[in-house]
Short mmCIF file of C-alpha atoms and ligand atoms in Angstrom, two decimals:
data_model
loop_
_atom_site.label_atom_id
_atom_site.label_comp_id
_atom_site.label_asym_id
_atom_site.label_seq_id
_atom_site.Cartn_x
_atom_site.Cartn_y
_atom_site.Cartn_z
CA UNK A 276 -27.79 -12.64 -46.09
CA UNK A 277 -28.69 -16.26 -45.30
CA UNK A 278 -30.50 -17.11 -42.09
CA UNK A 279 -27.40 -18.94 -40.75
CA UNK A 280 -24.98 -16.03 -41.22
CA UNK A 281 -27.51 -13.57 -39.76
CA UNK A 282 -27.68 -15.76 -36.65
CA UNK A 283 -23.87 -15.93 -36.45
CA UNK A 284 -23.66 -12.16 -36.75
CA UNK A 285 -26.12 -11.85 -33.90
CA UNK A 286 -24.05 -14.21 -31.72
CA UNK A 287 -20.84 -12.19 -32.23
CA UNK A 288 -22.39 -8.83 -31.58
CA UNK A 289 -21.12 -8.57 -28.02
CA UNK A 290 -17.56 -7.74 -27.13
CA UNK A 291 -15.89 -6.77 -23.91
CA UNK A 292 -16.19 -2.99 -23.63
CA UNK A 293 -13.24 -0.66 -24.13
CA UNK A 294 -10.63 -0.92 -21.39
CA UNK A 295 -11.86 -4.19 -19.86
CA UNK A 296 -10.77 -7.69 -20.81
CA UNK A 297 -11.03 -11.38 -20.13
CA UNK A 298 -8.16 -13.22 -18.52
CA UNK A 299 -8.04 -16.67 -20.03
CA UNK A 300 -6.09 -19.84 -19.26
CA UNK A 301 -3.16 -20.32 -19.15
CA UNK A 302 -2.63 -16.67 -18.08
CA UNK A 303 -5.31 -16.99 -15.38
CA UNK A 304 -3.19 -19.69 -13.69
CA UNK A 305 -0.34 -17.19 -13.43
CA UNK A 306 -2.71 -14.65 -11.85
CA UNK A 307 -3.79 -17.23 -9.30
CA UNK A 308 -0.20 -18.02 -8.42
CA UNK A 309 0.67 -14.33 -8.02
CA UNK A 310 -2.34 -13.70 -5.78
CA UNK A 311 -1.68 -16.84 -3.76
CA UNK A 312 1.95 -15.78 -3.23
CA UNK A 313 0.74 -12.43 -1.90
CA UNK A 314 -1.59 -14.18 0.55
CA UNK A 315 1.24 -16.38 1.78
CA UNK A 316 3.91 -13.69 2.13
CA UNK A 317 1.52 -11.16 3.70
CA UNK A 318 0.38 -13.75 6.22
CA UNK A 319 3.97 -14.14 7.47
CA UNK A 320 3.78 -10.45 8.43
CA UNK A 321 0.49 -10.99 10.26
CA UNK A 322 -1.89 -9.59 7.66
CA UNK A 323 -5.41 -10.97 7.23
CA UNK A 324 -7.68 -10.61 4.23
CA UNK A 325 -10.53 -8.12 4.06
CA UNK A 326 -13.13 -8.56 1.32
CA UNK A 327 -14.65 -5.26 0.40
CA UNK A 328 -17.66 -4.14 -1.61
CA UNK A 329 -17.18 -3.18 -5.25
CA UNK A 330 -19.21 0.00 -4.87
CA UNK A 331 -19.51 2.63 -2.17
CA UNK A 332 -21.05 6.04 -1.66
CA UNK A 333 -19.41 8.51 -4.07
CA UNK A 334 -18.83 10.86 -1.16
CA UNK A 335 -16.44 8.35 0.47
CA UNK A 336 -14.03 8.66 -2.46
CA UNK A 337 -14.57 12.40 -2.89
CA UNK A 338 -13.61 13.03 0.73
CA UNK A 339 -10.64 10.67 0.91
CA UNK A 340 -9.03 10.51 -2.52
CA UNK A 341 -9.95 14.17 -3.06
CA UNK A 342 -12.59 15.99 -5.09
CA UNK A 343 -10.07 17.69 -7.36
CA UNK A 344 -7.98 14.63 -8.16
CA UNK A 345 -8.21 13.16 -11.67
CA UNK A 346 -9.50 9.92 -10.17
CA UNK A 347 -12.56 11.52 -8.55
CA UNK A 348 -13.20 14.42 -10.91
CA UNK A 349 -12.87 12.51 -14.19
CA UNK A 350 -12.43 8.79 -13.81
CA UNK A 351 -15.12 7.32 -11.57
CA UNK A 352 -18.06 5.24 -12.75
CA UNK A 353 -20.87 6.89 -10.84
CA UNK A 354 -24.58 6.14 -10.80
CA UNK A 355 -27.65 6.97 -8.78
CA UNK A 356 -29.23 4.36 -6.60
CA UNK A 357 -32.77 4.35 -5.37
CA UNK A 358 -31.74 2.78 -2.07
CA UNK A 359 -30.95 5.12 0.77
CA UNK A 360 -27.64 4.33 2.49
CA UNK A 361 -28.17 2.37 5.68
CA UNK A 362 -31.75 1.42 4.86
CA UNK A 363 -33.33 -1.43 2.96
CA UNK A 364 -36.29 0.70 1.86
CA UNK A 365 -36.73 1.57 -1.77
CA UNK A 366 -37.06 5.31 -2.01
CA UNK A 367 -36.38 8.25 -4.30
CA UNK A 368 -33.04 8.21 -6.15
CA UNK A 369 -30.97 10.39 -3.89
CA UNK A 370 -27.85 8.37 -3.34
CA UNK A 371 -24.81 8.66 -5.61
CA UNK A 372 -22.71 5.50 -5.73
CA UNK A 373 -19.43 4.77 -7.48
CA UNK A 374 -17.50 1.69 -8.50
CA UNK A 375 -14.40 1.72 -6.34
CA UNK A 376 -11.41 3.36 -8.07
CA UNK A 377 -9.16 2.15 -5.21
CA UNK A 378 -9.62 0.38 -1.89
CA UNK A 379 -7.89 2.38 0.85
CA UNK A 380 -11.03 4.48 1.38
CA UNK A 381 -13.13 1.31 1.79
CA UNK A 382 -10.64 -0.20 4.25
CA UNK A 383 -10.79 2.96 6.36
CA UNK A 384 -14.60 2.96 6.19
CA UNK A 385 -14.66 -0.66 7.32
CA UNK A 386 -12.12 0.04 10.10
CA UNK A 387 -14.42 2.72 11.51
CA UNK A 388 -17.65 0.83 10.91
CA UNK A 389 -16.42 -2.28 12.75
CA UNK A 390 -14.71 -0.43 15.61
CA UNK A 391 -11.38 -2.05 14.74
CA UNK A 392 -9.50 0.43 16.92
CA UNK A 393 -10.49 -1.88 19.80
CA UNK A 394 -8.34 -4.71 18.41
CA UNK A 395 -4.94 -5.30 20.06
CA UNK A 396 -1.81 -4.13 18.25
CA UNK A 397 -1.75 -2.71 14.74
CA UNK A 398 -4.61 -3.75 12.46
CA UNK A 399 -3.10 -5.32 9.31
CA UNK A 400 -5.35 -6.00 6.36
CA UNK A 401 -4.87 -6.95 2.73
CA UNK A 402 -7.23 -7.09 -0.24
CA UNK A 403 -7.22 -8.52 -3.71
CA UNK A 404 -9.63 -7.52 -6.45
CA UNK A 405 -10.81 -5.28 -9.29
CA UNK A 406 -10.83 -1.47 -9.30
CA UNK A 407 -12.40 0.82 -11.90
CA UNK A 408 -11.13 4.05 -13.45
CA UNK A 409 -12.24 5.63 -16.71
CA UNK A 410 -8.71 6.20 -18.03
CA UNK A 411 -7.51 6.16 -21.63
CA UNK A 412 -6.73 2.46 -22.18
CA UNK A 413 -3.25 1.41 -23.31
CA UNK A 414 -0.72 -1.31 -22.48
CA UNK A 415 -0.77 -1.70 -18.69
CA UNK A 416 -3.66 0.73 -18.26
CA UNK A 417 -7.21 -0.58 -18.14
CA UNK A 418 -10.61 0.63 -17.01
CA UNK A 419 -11.15 -2.48 -14.95
CA UNK A 420 -7.81 -3.36 -13.42
CA UNK A 421 -6.75 -5.35 -10.39
CA UNK A 422 -4.89 -4.54 -7.23
CA UNK A 423 -3.26 -6.46 -4.41
CA UNK A 424 -3.11 -4.00 -1.54
CA UNK A 425 -2.22 -3.91 2.15
CA UNK A 426 -2.95 -1.43 4.91
CA UNK A 427 -1.80 -1.04 8.53
CA UNK A 428 -3.96 1.06 10.83
CA UNK A 429 -3.67 1.88 14.48
CA UNK A 430 -5.26 4.30 16.86
CA UNK A 431 -3.08 7.16 17.95
CA UNK A 432 -0.93 6.22 20.90
CA UNK A 433 -0.05 2.94 19.22
CA UNK A 434 3.37 2.52 17.67
CA UNK A 435 2.31 3.02 14.12
CA UNK A 436 3.70 6.53 13.84
CA UNK A 437 7.18 5.04 13.98
CA UNK A 438 9.00 4.91 10.62
CA UNK A 439 9.84 1.31 11.53
CA UNK A 440 6.27 0.48 10.50
CA UNK A 441 6.72 2.23 7.12
CA UNK A 442 9.92 0.28 6.57
CA UNK A 443 8.36 -3.05 7.55
CA UNK A 444 5.47 -2.50 5.11
CA UNK A 445 7.99 -1.79 2.35
CA UNK A 446 10.05 -4.83 3.39
CA UNK A 447 6.95 -7.03 3.03
CA UNK A 448 6.27 -5.58 -0.42
CA UNK A 449 9.83 -6.24 -1.57
CA UNK A 450 9.70 -9.77 -0.09
CA UNK A 451 6.55 -10.45 -2.12
CA UNK A 452 8.02 -9.07 -5.35
CA UNK A 453 11.15 -11.18 -4.82
CA UNK A 454 8.93 -14.20 -4.13
CA UNK A 455 7.21 -13.87 -7.52
CA UNK A 456 10.55 -13.30 -9.24
CA UNK A 457 10.30 -9.56 -9.88
CA UNK A 458 13.73 -8.29 -8.95
CA UNK A 459 14.45 -5.70 -11.65
CA UNK A 460 12.64 -2.94 -9.82
CA UNK A 461 13.36 0.50 -8.42
CA UNK A 462 11.88 1.66 -5.14
CA UNK A 463 11.30 5.43 -5.11
CA UNK A 464 10.69 7.14 -1.77
CA UNK A 465 9.83 10.65 -0.69
CA UNK A 466 8.24 12.56 2.16
CA UNK A 467 5.54 15.10 1.47
CA UNK A 468 5.38 16.29 5.08
CA UNK A 469 2.11 17.17 6.76
CA UNK A 470 -0.45 19.84 6.00
CA UNK A 471 0.69 22.55 8.48
CA UNK A 472 1.82 26.04 7.36
CA UNK A 473 5.36 25.38 8.63
CA UNK A 474 5.50 22.21 6.53
CA UNK A 475 3.71 21.22 3.31
CA UNK A 476 1.29 24.15 3.19
CA UNK A 477 4.19 26.59 3.22
CA UNK A 478 5.92 24.62 0.48
CA UNK A 479 2.77 24.51 -1.67
CA UNK A 480 2.37 28.31 -1.40
CA UNK A 481 5.98 28.77 -2.48
CA UNK A 482 5.58 26.24 -5.30
CA UNK A 483 2.41 27.93 -6.53
CA UNK A 484 4.16 31.31 -6.62
CA UNK A 485 7.09 29.88 -8.59
CA UNK A 486 4.75 28.07 -10.98
CA UNK A 487 2.86 31.28 -11.70
CA UNK A 488 6.19 32.84 -12.74
CA UNK A 489 6.81 30.09 -15.31
CA UNK A 490 3.19 29.52 -16.32
CA UNK A 491 3.85 30.15 -20.05
CA UNK A 492 6.31 27.27 -20.14
CA UNK A 493 3.66 24.79 -18.96
CA UNK A 494 0.93 22.89 -20.80
CA UNK A 495 -2.81 23.29 -20.19
CA UNK A 496 -3.07 20.49 -17.60
CA UNK A 497 -0.25 21.84 -15.46
CA UNK A 498 -1.57 25.40 -15.78
CA UNK A 499 -4.93 24.23 -14.43
CA UNK A 500 -3.19 22.41 -11.57
CA UNK A 501 -1.44 25.57 -10.36
CA UNK A 502 -4.78 26.55 -8.88
CA UNK A 503 -6.24 23.14 -7.96
CA UNK A 504 -3.24 21.04 -6.90
CA UNK A 505 0.22 22.47 -7.66
CA UNK A 506 2.00 19.40 -6.21
CA UNK A 507 0.65 17.35 -9.10
CA UNK A 508 2.61 19.47 -11.58
CA UNK A 509 5.71 17.68 -10.26
CA UNK A 510 4.21 14.43 -11.51
CA UNK A 511 4.07 15.61 -15.13
CA UNK A 512 5.71 13.36 -17.72
CA UNK A 513 5.33 15.92 -20.55
CA UNK A 514 8.83 16.24 -22.15
CA UNK A 515 8.40 19.98 -22.83
CA UNK A 516 7.88 20.70 -19.09
CA UNK A 517 10.78 18.74 -17.65
CA UNK A 518 13.40 21.47 -17.74
CA UNK A 519 11.11 23.95 -16.00
CA UNK A 520 10.05 21.44 -13.33
CA UNK A 521 13.65 20.47 -12.57
CA UNK A 522 14.29 24.02 -11.33
CA UNK A 523 11.37 24.13 -8.87
CA UNK A 524 12.00 24.09 -5.10
CA UNK A 525 12.23 20.68 -3.35
CA UNK A 526 9.84 19.76 -0.56
CA UNK A 527 12.66 18.17 1.48
CA UNK A 528 13.99 21.71 2.11
CA UNK A 529 10.61 22.78 3.54
CA UNK A 530 9.71 19.94 5.89
CA UNK A 531 9.06 20.72 9.56
CA UNK A 532 11.42 19.23 12.14
CA UNK A 533 9.20 16.22 12.99
CA UNK A 534 8.58 15.28 9.35
CA UNK A 535 12.27 15.69 8.55
CA UNK A 536 13.15 13.32 11.41
CA UNK A 537 10.52 10.81 10.32
CA UNK A 538 11.92 10.78 6.78
CA UNK A 539 15.51 10.38 8.02
CA UNK A 540 14.35 7.50 10.22
CA UNK A 541 12.59 5.85 7.26
CA UNK A 542 15.80 5.91 5.24
CA UNK A 543 17.78 4.52 8.17
CA UNK A 544 15.22 1.73 8.66
CA UNK A 545 15.31 0.79 4.97
CA UNK A 546 19.10 0.65 5.13
CA UNK A 547 18.91 -1.56 8.24
CA UNK A 548 16.74 -4.00 6.26
CA UNK A 549 19.09 -4.01 3.28
CA UNK A 550 16.48 -2.40 1.00
CA UNK A 551 17.88 -0.28 -1.83
CA UNK A 552 15.90 2.86 -2.72
CA UNK A 553 16.10 6.10 -4.66
CA UNK A 554 14.94 9.38 -3.23
CA UNK A 555 12.56 11.05 -5.65
CA UNK A 556 11.52 14.56 -4.63
CA UNK A 557 8.86 14.63 -7.37
CA UNK A 558 6.95 11.64 -6.00
CA UNK A 559 3.77 13.31 -4.72
CA UNK A 560 1.15 10.67 -5.73
CA UNK A 561 -2.24 11.34 -7.27
CA UNK A 562 -4.43 10.88 -4.21
CA UNK A 563 -4.96 13.59 -1.60
CA UNK A 564 -4.83 11.54 1.57
CA UNK A 565 -1.07 11.08 1.83
CA UNK A 566 1.23 12.66 4.36
CA UNK A 567 4.91 12.07 5.14
CA UNK A 568 6.07 8.83 3.49
CA UNK A 569 5.20 8.23 -0.17
CA UNK A 570 6.67 5.46 -2.29
CA UNK A 571 6.36 3.82 -5.66
CA UNK A 572 7.95 0.86 -7.40
CA UNK A 573 8.75 0.92 -11.08
CA UNK A 574 9.64 -2.14 -13.11
CA UNK A 575 11.46 -2.61 -16.38
CA UNK A 576 9.77 -3.54 -19.63
CA UNK A 577 6.40 -1.90 -19.00
CA UNK A 578 6.76 1.18 -21.21
CA UNK A 579 5.18 4.39 -19.97
CA UNK A 580 2.91 2.62 -17.43
CA UNK A 581 5.85 1.35 -15.42
CA UNK A 582 4.57 1.92 -11.85
CA UNK A 583 3.71 -1.51 -10.46
CA UNK A 584 2.99 -0.27 -6.98
CA UNK A 585 2.21 2.93 -5.12
CA UNK A 586 1.66 3.69 -1.48
CA UNK A 587 2.27 5.88 1.49
CA UNK A 588 1.20 7.07 4.91
CA UNK A 589 -2.23 8.55 5.49
CA UNK A 590 -2.39 9.68 9.13
CA UNK A 591 -5.53 11.77 9.51
CA UNK A 592 -7.67 9.99 6.91
CA UNK A 593 -9.63 8.03 9.51
CA UNK A 594 -10.58 11.25 11.35
CA UNK A 595 -11.48 12.88 8.04
CA UNK A 596 -13.99 10.09 7.48
CA UNK A 597 -15.46 10.46 10.97
CA UNK A 598 -13.42 7.90 12.93
CA UNK A 599 -11.15 8.12 15.97
CA UNK A 600 -7.59 9.50 15.90
CA UNK A 601 -5.78 6.88 13.83
CA UNK A 602 -2.70 6.57 11.69
CA UNK A 603 -2.31 4.44 8.62
CA UNK A 604 0.07 3.32 5.92
CA UNK A 605 -0.26 0.99 2.97
CA UNK A 606 0.27 0.26 -0.69
CA UNK A 607 -1.42 -1.24 -3.72
CA UNK A 608 0.24 -3.30 -6.43
CA UNK A 609 -1.25 -3.20 -9.93
CA UNK A 610 -1.71 -6.92 -10.61
CA UNK A 611 -2.12 -6.44 -14.39
CA UNK A 612 1.26 -4.73 -14.59
CA UNK A 613 2.88 -7.17 -12.19
CA UNK A 614 1.75 -10.14 -14.26
CA UNK A 615 2.98 -8.41 -17.42
CA UNK A 616 6.45 -8.17 -15.97
CA UNK A 617 6.73 -11.49 -14.18
CA UNK A 618 8.27 -14.43 -15.97
CA UNK A 619 6.20 -17.52 -15.49
CA UNK A 620 9.29 -19.63 -14.85
CA UNK A 621 10.32 -17.45 -11.93
CA UNK A 622 7.23 -18.58 -10.07
CA UNK A 623 7.68 -22.28 -10.49
CA UNK A 624 9.96 -22.75 -7.54
CA UNK A 625 7.77 -20.60 -5.29
CA UNK A 626 7.62 -22.29 -1.95
CA UNK A 627 4.52 -23.03 -0.01
CA UNK A 628 4.29 -21.27 3.31
CA UNK A 629 2.22 -22.09 6.32
CA UNK A 630 1.62 -18.63 7.62
CA UNK A 631 -2.17 -18.88 7.55
CA UNK A 632 -1.98 -21.33 10.45
CA UNK A 633 -1.69 -18.71 13.18
CA UNK A 634 0.95 -16.52 14.76
CA UNK A 635 4.08 -18.61 15.27
CA UNK A 636 6.27 -16.09 17.07
CA UNK A 637 6.30 -12.72 18.74
CA UNK A 638 9.77 -11.15 18.74
CA UNK A 639 10.02 -9.39 22.10
CA UNK A 640 13.01 -7.08 21.87
CA UNK A 641 14.39 -4.75 24.53
CA UNK A 642 16.59 -1.73 23.96
CA UNK A 643 17.29 -0.01 20.63
CA UNK A 644 20.59 -1.88 20.30
CA UNK A 645 18.63 -5.15 20.06
CA UNK A 646 16.30 -3.96 17.28
CA UNK A 647 18.55 -4.75 14.26
CA UNK A 648 18.94 -8.34 15.52
CA UNK A 649 15.17 -8.56 16.07
CA UNK A 650 14.58 -7.40 12.47
CA UNK A 651 16.97 -10.06 11.17
CA UNK A 652 15.35 -12.81 13.25
CA UNK A 653 11.88 -11.83 12.00
CA UNK A 654 13.14 -11.91 8.40
CA UNK A 655 14.65 -15.39 8.86
CA UNK A 656 11.47 -16.81 10.42
CA UNK A 657 9.17 -15.22 7.81
CA UNK A 658 11.33 -16.52 5.00
CA UNK A 659 10.76 -19.97 6.43
CA UNK A 660 7.02 -19.34 6.02
CA UNK A 661 6.24 -18.61 9.65
CA UNK A 662 3.93 -15.81 10.72
CA UNK A 663 5.79 -13.38 12.97
CA UNK A 664 4.90 -10.21 14.86
CA UNK A 665 7.73 -7.71 15.30
CA UNK A 666 6.55 -4.73 17.38
CA UNK A 667 7.77 -1.31 16.22
CA UNK A 668 8.64 -0.30 19.78
CA UNK A 669 10.11 -2.20 22.69
CA UNK A 670 8.46 -2.83 26.04
CA UNK A 671 9.24 -4.47 29.37
CA UNK A 672 9.35 -8.24 29.00
CA UNK A 673 6.16 -8.85 31.01
CA UNK A 674 4.16 -6.46 28.86
CA UNK A 675 5.52 -7.94 25.65
CA UNK A 676 4.68 -11.47 26.75
CA UNK A 677 1.17 -10.30 27.67
CA UNK A 678 0.62 -8.85 24.20
CA UNK A 679 2.16 -11.92 22.55
CA UNK A 680 -0.37 -14.02 24.44
CA UNK A 681 -3.30 -11.75 23.49
CA UNK A 682 -2.32 -12.00 19.85
CA UNK A 683 -2.30 -15.78 20.12
CA UNK A 684 1.42 -16.30 19.47
CA UNK A 685 2.71 -19.83 20.02
CA UNK A 686 6.21 -18.68 20.94
CA UNK A 687 7.98 -15.54 22.11
CA UNK A 688 11.56 -15.04 20.99
CA UNK A 689 13.33 -12.83 23.51
CA UNK A 690 15.98 -10.49 22.19
CA UNK A 691 17.74 -8.35 24.79
CA UNK A 692 21.26 -7.01 25.14
CA UNK A 693 22.61 -10.28 26.62
CA UNK A 694 21.06 -12.37 23.86
CA UNK A 695 22.57 -10.12 21.18
CA UNK A 696 26.00 -10.40 22.83
CA UNK A 697 25.86 -14.19 23.27
CA UNK A 698 23.98 -14.82 19.95
CA UNK A 699 21.71 -17.19 21.89
CA UNK A 700 18.02 -16.46 22.20
CA UNK A 701 15.37 -17.54 24.64
CA UNK A 702 12.40 -19.16 22.93
CA UNK A 703 9.42 -19.37 25.24
CA UNK A 704 6.38 -21.52 24.49
CA UNK A 705 3.48 -19.42 25.69
CA UNK A 706 1.04 -22.27 26.37
CA UNK A 707 3.12 -23.73 29.21
CA UNK A 708 5.93 -21.15 29.68
CA UNK A 709 8.54 -23.81 28.81
CA UNK A 710 11.64 -22.09 27.52
CA UNK A 711 14.98 -22.96 26.00
CA UNK A 712 18.05 -21.15 24.71
CA UNK A 713 18.86 -21.61 21.06
CA UNK A 714 21.37 -20.24 18.56
CA UNK A 715 20.16 -18.19 15.58
CA UNK A 716 20.52 -21.11 13.17
CA UNK A 717 18.19 -23.23 15.33
CA UNK A 718 15.42 -20.64 15.69
CA UNK A 719 13.30 -21.83 12.75
CA UNK A 720 13.22 -25.38 14.12
CA UNK A 721 12.52 -24.17 17.66
CA UNK A 722 9.60 -21.98 16.58
CA UNK A 723 8.15 -24.46 14.09
CA UNK A 724 7.04 -26.89 16.81
CA UNK A 725 3.26 -26.65 17.28
P1 HAM B 977 -2.45 4.14 -7.10
O1 HAM B 977 -1.05 4.60 -7.32
O2 HAM B 977 -3.54 4.95 -7.67
O3 HAM B 977 -2.62 3.97 -5.54
O4 HAM B 977 -2.59 2.66 -7.68
C1 HAM B 977 -1.68 1.64 -7.29
C2 HAM B 977 -1.25 0.82 -8.49
O5 HAM B 977 -2.42 0.34 -9.20
C3 HAM B 977 -0.48 1.59 -9.54
O6 HAM B 977 0.90 1.69 -9.19
C4 HAM B 977 -0.68 0.73 -10.77
O7 HAM B 977 0.23 -0.36 -10.78
C5 HAM B 977 -2.09 0.19 -10.58
N1 HAM B 977 -3.05 0.95 -11.42
C6 HAM B 977 -3.61 2.15 -11.17
N2 HAM B 977 -4.42 2.51 -12.17
C7 HAM B 977 -4.37 1.52 -13.10
C8 HAM B 977 -5.00 1.28 -14.38
N3 HAM B 977 -5.86 2.14 -14.89
N4 HAM B 977 -4.68 0.16 -15.04
C9 HAM B 977 -3.81 -0.76 -14.53
N5 HAM B 977 -3.21 -0.59 -13.32
C10 HAM B 977 -3.47 0.52 -12.62
C11 HAM B 977 -3.76 3.52 -4.92
O8 HAM B 977 -4.68 3.02 -5.50
C12 HAM B 977 -3.69 3.63 -3.42
N6 HAM B 977 -4.97 3.16 -2.85
C13 HAM B 977 -2.52 2.82 -2.87
C14 HAM B 977 -2.42 2.86 -1.38
C15 HAM B 977 -2.84 1.93 -0.52
N7 HAM B 977 -1.91 3.85 -0.67
C16 HAM B 977 -2.00 3.57 0.61
N8 HAM B 977 -2.59 2.41 0.73
#
């Protein structure tokens, strides 16, 4: 071998490792546009960005995602660090750290660490960045992949328990997907109840018993899950198991009264927002922290890895990680899969929105009959690129205006019974209390004034 070719060989020796890849121009421009669209649409719903560390204590993921889940038991990149958590001293290697396989756990850790329960209203955060799972690589499945995620958290006593919050989070997600031109999607929803004996725990016991009866018809993975996590058997895609799984009992028939009501309310709220969905009783998700609402979005043309987004409610996770009584809900979109399914042309007309420039309007609604109109008004204003806060529950006008002021809203749009009847709404500028009555078609102009 000549000296020149030996040198060349040396130069080419390095390649990206299995399951990770470079994103080159012009594709990287598409990624930027997708991420920028998320920032803009999420801002209209009042979300702010949180930038999180890439690695955390392993224990954080074990406790939240769940020790027995595939993610934690098989897929994490874990290493020992010689730095004790919380100290800058170099000491013996006692601390196990992991590259983040997902970001909800980190958001919850940050929420607790920074005392965010003291903030007014619901805390709404989004994140954009890489996650790491040691999965078998294939189209749409990588070991370093990217997510765009959003989370809403609020201390108990806030309004976050309301299924209106679940529906608004899903509405934002659908608005973003529509914004980037991804319309050929299916939204799957389910409720997995909560962990009490009269709810999910009772169902899991029943499911386990039924699964033991049909054990011989299941593959090795599902057989193992009967003991560790029987709900995950429902997730199986193995063709040979489908007939058996189809005959298993449905969780919807075993929900407690409160969870059943919450699920019914979620469906009603999605309908109110004009969001089409399919109920999917097998949607249990692969992370342990969920309760009640779970959802996923599948898109066409992605082959077997067709889930572009997954999410759900995780009331109780904050307490589990040592924080105050708090409820939460959120989702994460797989950016790699999203980009795969988005047509570049669909993005070209994407409008620029101004939502980063502060809260434009607080929709103060009064009485349940006014809520559907309030939802519509918020949608119209957000579509125009304005950042809007729509509370999940109503309050007396004075209280609403107080909260609107605390949140820094420029305007309050008042929606009560009379306004709904007359289709004229009071728009109040909070800086000087000047107010005027406007028709729905004039709201965007009225609220756009700085
Ligand atoms: P997840 O379902 O594990 O949920 O991931 C969300 C999305 O990330 C998936 O639907 C998929 O699009 C993408 N994804 C996951 N693994 C890979 C991979 N190996 N390669 C490419 N894309 C992948 C979560 O991570 C939760 N933290 C979501 C959440 C937020 N729930 C509540 N808040």
